[in-house]
C-alpha angles and dihedrals in degrees: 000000000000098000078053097057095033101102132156104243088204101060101009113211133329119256079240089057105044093045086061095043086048082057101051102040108030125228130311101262136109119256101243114207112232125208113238101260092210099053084050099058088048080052091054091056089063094053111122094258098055088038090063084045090057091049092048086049089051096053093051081050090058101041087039081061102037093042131006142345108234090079086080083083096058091058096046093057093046083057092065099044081056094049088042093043087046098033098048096045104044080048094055099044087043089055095040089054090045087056098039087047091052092042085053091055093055073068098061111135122240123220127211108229139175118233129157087009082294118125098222134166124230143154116289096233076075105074130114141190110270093033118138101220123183109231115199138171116283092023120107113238096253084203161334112319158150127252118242130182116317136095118304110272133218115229135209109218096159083124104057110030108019086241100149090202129072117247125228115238131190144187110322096008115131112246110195136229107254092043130110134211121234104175131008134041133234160157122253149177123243108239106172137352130194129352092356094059114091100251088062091040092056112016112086120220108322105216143147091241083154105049108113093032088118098058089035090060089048093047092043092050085041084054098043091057102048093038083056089039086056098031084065096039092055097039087058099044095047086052095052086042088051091051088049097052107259123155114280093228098032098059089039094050088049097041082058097042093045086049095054085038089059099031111088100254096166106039087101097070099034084062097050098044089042093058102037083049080051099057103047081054096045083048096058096052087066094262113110122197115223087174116041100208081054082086100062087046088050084061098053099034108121094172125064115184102195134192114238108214110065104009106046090025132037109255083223101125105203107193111225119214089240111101119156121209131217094176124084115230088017118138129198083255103054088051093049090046091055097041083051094050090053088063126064099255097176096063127051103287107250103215143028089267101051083042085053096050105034081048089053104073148010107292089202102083088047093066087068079071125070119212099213091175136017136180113203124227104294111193084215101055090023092213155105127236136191140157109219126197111204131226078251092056083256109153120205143137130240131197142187136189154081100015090228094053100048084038082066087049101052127088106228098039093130095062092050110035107109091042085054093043091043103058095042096058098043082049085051098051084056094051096243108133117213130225110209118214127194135163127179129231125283088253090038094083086062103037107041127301109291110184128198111202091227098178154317128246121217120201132159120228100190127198125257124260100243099045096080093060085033092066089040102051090045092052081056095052084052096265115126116201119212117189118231116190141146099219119110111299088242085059087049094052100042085052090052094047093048085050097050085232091132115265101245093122116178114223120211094250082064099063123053134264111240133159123245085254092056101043081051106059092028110109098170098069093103093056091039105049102001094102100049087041091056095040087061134094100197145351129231141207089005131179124209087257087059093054090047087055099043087050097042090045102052088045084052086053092056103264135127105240131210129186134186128203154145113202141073088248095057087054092095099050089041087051098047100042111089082244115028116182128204106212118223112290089023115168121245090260095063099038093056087049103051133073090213130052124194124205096180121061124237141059087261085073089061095044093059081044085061099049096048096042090061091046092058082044084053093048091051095045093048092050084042088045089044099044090048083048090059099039087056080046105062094022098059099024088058090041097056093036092055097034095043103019122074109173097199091067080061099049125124109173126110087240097053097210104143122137127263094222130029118243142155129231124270083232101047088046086050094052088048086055099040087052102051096044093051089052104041101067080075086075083076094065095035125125111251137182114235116240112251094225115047115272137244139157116291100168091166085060085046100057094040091057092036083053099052101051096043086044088062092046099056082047083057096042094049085048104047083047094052091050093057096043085058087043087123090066114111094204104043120093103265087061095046091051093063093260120147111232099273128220137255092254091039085053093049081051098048084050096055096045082050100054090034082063102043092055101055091044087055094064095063090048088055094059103066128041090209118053117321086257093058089094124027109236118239116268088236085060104044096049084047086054094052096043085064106041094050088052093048084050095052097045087059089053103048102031111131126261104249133137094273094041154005152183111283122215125257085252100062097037088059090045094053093045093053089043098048076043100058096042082056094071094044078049086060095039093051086046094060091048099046082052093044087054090050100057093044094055088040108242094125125030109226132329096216112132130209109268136195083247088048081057108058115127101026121108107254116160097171114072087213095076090059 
């Protein structure tokens, strides 16, 4: 143990090394428990839903023994629709975890480690014992280890142990993996990785079990209403069959099979396919989900708090020549040298400004100084700090960082205030941020800190050139951006200016002052501060405690609340807002915090987020708006006709053996739902139209439009039954069409293909809220479509010819195609004006829909999004 431990801070371990080690160790990952795919799919055949399969099956098992043995059939084919409903199912949501799990390690952390006496970055499942790793504030702890030389850090533990407060940890204190640093920076030892750290010794499976629960709770209440919708239904038509003198088993067997036919079975697996389908889209447009409801709240979001540097502007710092000096006997060069030496220069500069700096100037000359001690950028202290010890033996320190703060530092602030504060405003309104730098005197080390304000560097970050119409487009699709920075409130307002946002920028001294524990446990913030935080355009000189209140209080006030960052000291923000989202070259910090991770800079990148985010929200509400159709459908079209329709008063055969009551065959229900499952899962993969105001559940607007076109359809269905049932009349339309009179069992079959069809044409009037060619159906929909209504077709056709069905003539099937085809149309038309109705009476807002005119001007490379 102690030759393992026994490495060498200065030059870290050897790749040799480090590869054995690999090898002996393993990498630095948790063991994650997996559940046995195989008990889970048996599992899958004892949910409620199968379970009601299995009792319909034994009840054809029953009635095929008592009484006759075609019912085997019946079975068989309810078998299938259990091993199509399971199969199918367990297939879709392996293959949506494989695609989610893939997406998360594109998240791994990477960890900055010394080896060969070279500071590199890899990822963090590299580690080994015996590694010398640099922590530093906003990076996660990628494992057990030791403490070195360096400040003391504050640590994040919130993980491991639910303390809300960082902790403070010095040299040879053991910082955990799991962990995350806040302030400070430095070197430690590598102690444990994997399964033998603390964190993968004691922390049981880490998981997203919840993930979906969100979109679990809508669906369940979605299938409890329609289960006691049907449950009535049933109990009331197999009362009225048995009255009637139906079979026991045979009306109870179809009263089962029509409730599994009208319940939901598969929505399950549509919304899973459909939102797996949905973040790998979302993935390759440069978004990554990290939770996978985030989704569903990046669709309703209609406030985006954004960060300014590095998403509205370009995180791309330009030094200007100007560079205005407060020290006698100060040149340009002495104030870049010592901004340079406030940064690491021997190590890849962490951030725009060091980049700036380091970039500035030759490096060379900088090696004849040692840092012997260095403080990393604090948010809350908003500098840099380094001793330096000189090529002379000098000692000294030298900071950079926000002007007012290092104005307060210096000694002879007093003397040159106004001309400070001066210049940096007149810079700001011109949108040119300054960079303070200040060092102290060779004795002052010893005798007190003594700083001399030397200079202060100017340098533009521009914005880039998207975000303007950006901003603009989203406000149009009901999302507000409000700017959060902590630049000088005259920067903030010329940015916002620049950016046509409103210029009622917020400064800090506006907003209180309150501890983590107190933002916490206030629920009044929205009432408190909700108004003049809405009313604002942007926020200055902001703290982290600052960006916890704006988004709290605004979620307090009713919104959905989006927020955008980069820094350890945005994580709490990002992890309080309902989407946070992690820029690109976020820290650890931020990226474990978020729900949403970027890997493209710019705002342009959210605002493709939003619109494909609502499209996979379109694509769940049309499947939710056409499966309650068809439920209403065959529930209320199978009620009236058993309750109000009795076929023997229609019939007009010399053996009079038409039923009392009319029914379809189990097998022909089961084909209907074997049909529909296998083909919706292509609402997953349909083209779909984003809605122009962010999105959220209205299942009371669900079920008013659901009810309306199913409604038309039933009156379709009665009528179309009616019609055949009079199909002896000389005089009705299926006579003057050229149609025979058609038998009790041909009309049974032209009802089925009618409401087969029915069915399947719903579905395209339930995807757009305008007409059904408002939106051009995916290929992958449209050939799944027409895969099940040509079988449905051909069933009618071919059925044989027995006492409950039979095969229908070429003449009828076209005749029932062009009539379900034409009531498609009065379904549709009855869809706009039930919509219509509704946004006059306001119960929606609008039912405008994003357009590829509504896109011009944003940068958009894939052709998917429009």
């Amino acid at each position: 143990r102690t030759e393992l431990f026994n490495t060498d801070p200065h030059t870290g371990l050897t790749d040799e090394e480090a590869r054995a080690r690999l090898a002996s160790f393993g990498p630095n990952e948790l063991a994650e428990k997996e559940d046995n795919k195989w008990v889970k799919l048996m599992l899958e055949f004892v949910q409620p839903m199968p379970l009601m399969i299995w009792a319909a099956m034994m009840l054809e098992v029953v009635e095929s023994l008592v009484t006759d043995p075609v019912y085997w059939l019946d079975v068989a084919v309810l078998l299938v629709l259990q091993l199509l409903n399971v199969l199918i199912g367990f297939y879709e949501e392996l293959q949506a975890g494989n695609a989610i799990a893939s997406l998360k390690m594109s998240l791994k952390p990477e960890a900055f480690v010394k080896r060969g006496g070279v500071h590199m970055s890899i990822s963090a499942g590299a580690l080994v014992p015996g590694d010398i790793v640099v922590l530093g504030a906003g990076g996660a702890v990628p494992a057990d280890c030791s403490l070195l030389k360096g400040k003391p850090l504050q640590v994040d533990q919130a993980a491991l142990t639910g303390e809300s407060l960082p902790v403070t940890m010095r040299v040879g204190d053991a910082c955990l993996m799991g962990s995350t640093v806040t302030r400070g920076e430095c070197e430690a030892l590598v102690t444990g990785t994997g399964s033998e750290t603390f964190f993968g010794k004691t922390a049981t499976l880490i998981n997203n079990v919840d993930e979906m629960a969100h979109f679990e709770k809508i669906f369940q209440s979605i299938n409890v209403t329609l289960t006691t919708l049907g449950c009535v239904i049933i109990s009331i038509t197999f009362t009225i069959l048995l009255i009637r003198g139906a079979d026991l088993l045979e009306a109870l067997s179809f009263c089962v099979v029509l409730l599994i036919s009208s319940i939901p079975i598969a929505m399950r697996v549509v919304c899973t396919t459909t939102m797996a389908l949905g973040c790998r889209l979302l993935a390759d447009e440069k978004a990554i989900v990290a939770r996978l409801s985030a989704v569903e709240e990046m669709a309703g979001m209609n406030i985006l708090c954004s960060d300014k540097t590095g998403t509205l502007t370009m995180n791309q710092m330009e030094l200007q020549e100007d560079l205005p000096i407060f020290s006698d006997g100060t040149t340009r060069e002495d104030v870049l040298l010592a901004a340079a030496l406030a940064a690491k220069w021997k190590e890849p500069p962490k951030d725009a400004l060091d980049t700036l700096v380091l970039n500035s100037l030759d490096l060379a000359p900088l090696d004849r100084f040692t840092q012997t001690d260095f403080v990393p950028f604090d948010p809350s202290v908003k500098r840099t700090e380094a001793t330096i010890l000189g090529p002379d033996g000098e000692t000294f320190k030298v900071t950079k960082g926000a002007p007012h703060v290092l104005l307060e530092l210096s000694e002879d602030r007093d003397k040159i205030r106004d001309k400070v504060e001066t210049m940096v405003l007149s810079l700001a309104k011109r949108g040119i941020r300054s960079l303070a730098v200040a060092r102290t005197s060779s004795t002052s080390v010893f005798g007190g800190d003594k700083w001399t304000l030397l200079g202060v560097l100017t340098f533009l970050d521009p914005p880039r050139p998207d975000t303007k119409i950006t901003i603009k487009r989203c406000a149009e699709f009901g999302v507000i951006t409000k700017m959060i920075t902590g630049d000088h409130k005259a920067i903030a307002v010329e940015m916002c200016r620049r950016l046509e946002m409103g210029t009622n920028v917020l400064g800090s001294e506006k907003m209180p002052v309150k501890t983590p524990q107190e933002l916490c446990s206030d629920m009044n913030l929205g009432r408190d501060y909700g108004p003049t935080i809405l009313n604002s355009d942007g926020f200055a000189q902001v703290f982290p405690e600052h960006k916890y209140l704006i988004v709290e209080a605004l979620r307090q006030s009713g919104f959905i609340v989006g927020m955008t960052g980069d820094g350890v000291n945005d994580a709490p923000a990002l992890k309080r807002a309902d989407v946070g989202i992690a820029v690109s070259g976020a820290t650890d910090a931020a990226r474990a915090s978020a729900d949403i991770v970027l890997t493209e800079p710019g705002l342009s990148t959210i605002a493709t987020a939003i619109i494909t985010s609502r499209k996979i929200f379109t694509r769940m509400k049309n499947f939710v708006i056409y499966r309650v159709a068809c439920t209403v459908q065959l529930l209320m079209f199978f009620f009236i006709a058993c309750i109000f329709i009795d076929p023997s008063k229609y019939d007009y055969t010399v053996d009079g053996d038409w039923p009392a009551y009319f029914s379809i065959p189990v097998l022909a229900l089961v084909s209907i739902t074997i049909l529909n499952d296998g083909t919706l899962i292509a609402v997953a993969y349909d083209n779909v139209l984003a809605s122009k105001q962010p999105e959220k559940w209205e299942l009371n607007n669900l079920y008013i439009v659901s009810t309306a076109i199913g409604s038309i359809a039933v009156a379709s269905s009665l009528w179309l039954l009616i019609l055949g049932l009079n199909s002896d009349d000389e005089d009705g339309i299926l006579r003057q069409c050229g149609l025979d009179e058609l038998s009790y069992p041909e009309i049974v079959t032209m009802m089925y293909l009618k409401i087969s069809l029915s069915d399947y044409l719903t579905l395209f009037n339930a995807r757009t809220k305008g007409y059904c060619w408002a939106s051009r159906p995916s290929n992958v929909l449209m050939g799944a479509a027409l895969f099940a209504t040509v079988c449905s077709t051909l069933l009618s056709a071919v059925w044989p010819d027995t006492e409950d069905m039979k095969g229908i003539t070429g003449g009828v099937i076209l005749f029932v195609w062009i009539y379900t085809f034409l009531w498609s149309f009065v379904q549709d038309f009855g869809k706009i004006v039930c919509y219509f109705l509704m946004e006059k009476f306001g119960l929606i807002k609008t039912t405008e829909v994003i357009t590829e005119k509504d896109l011009e001007g944003l940068h958009i490379t894939s052709p998917r999004i429009l």
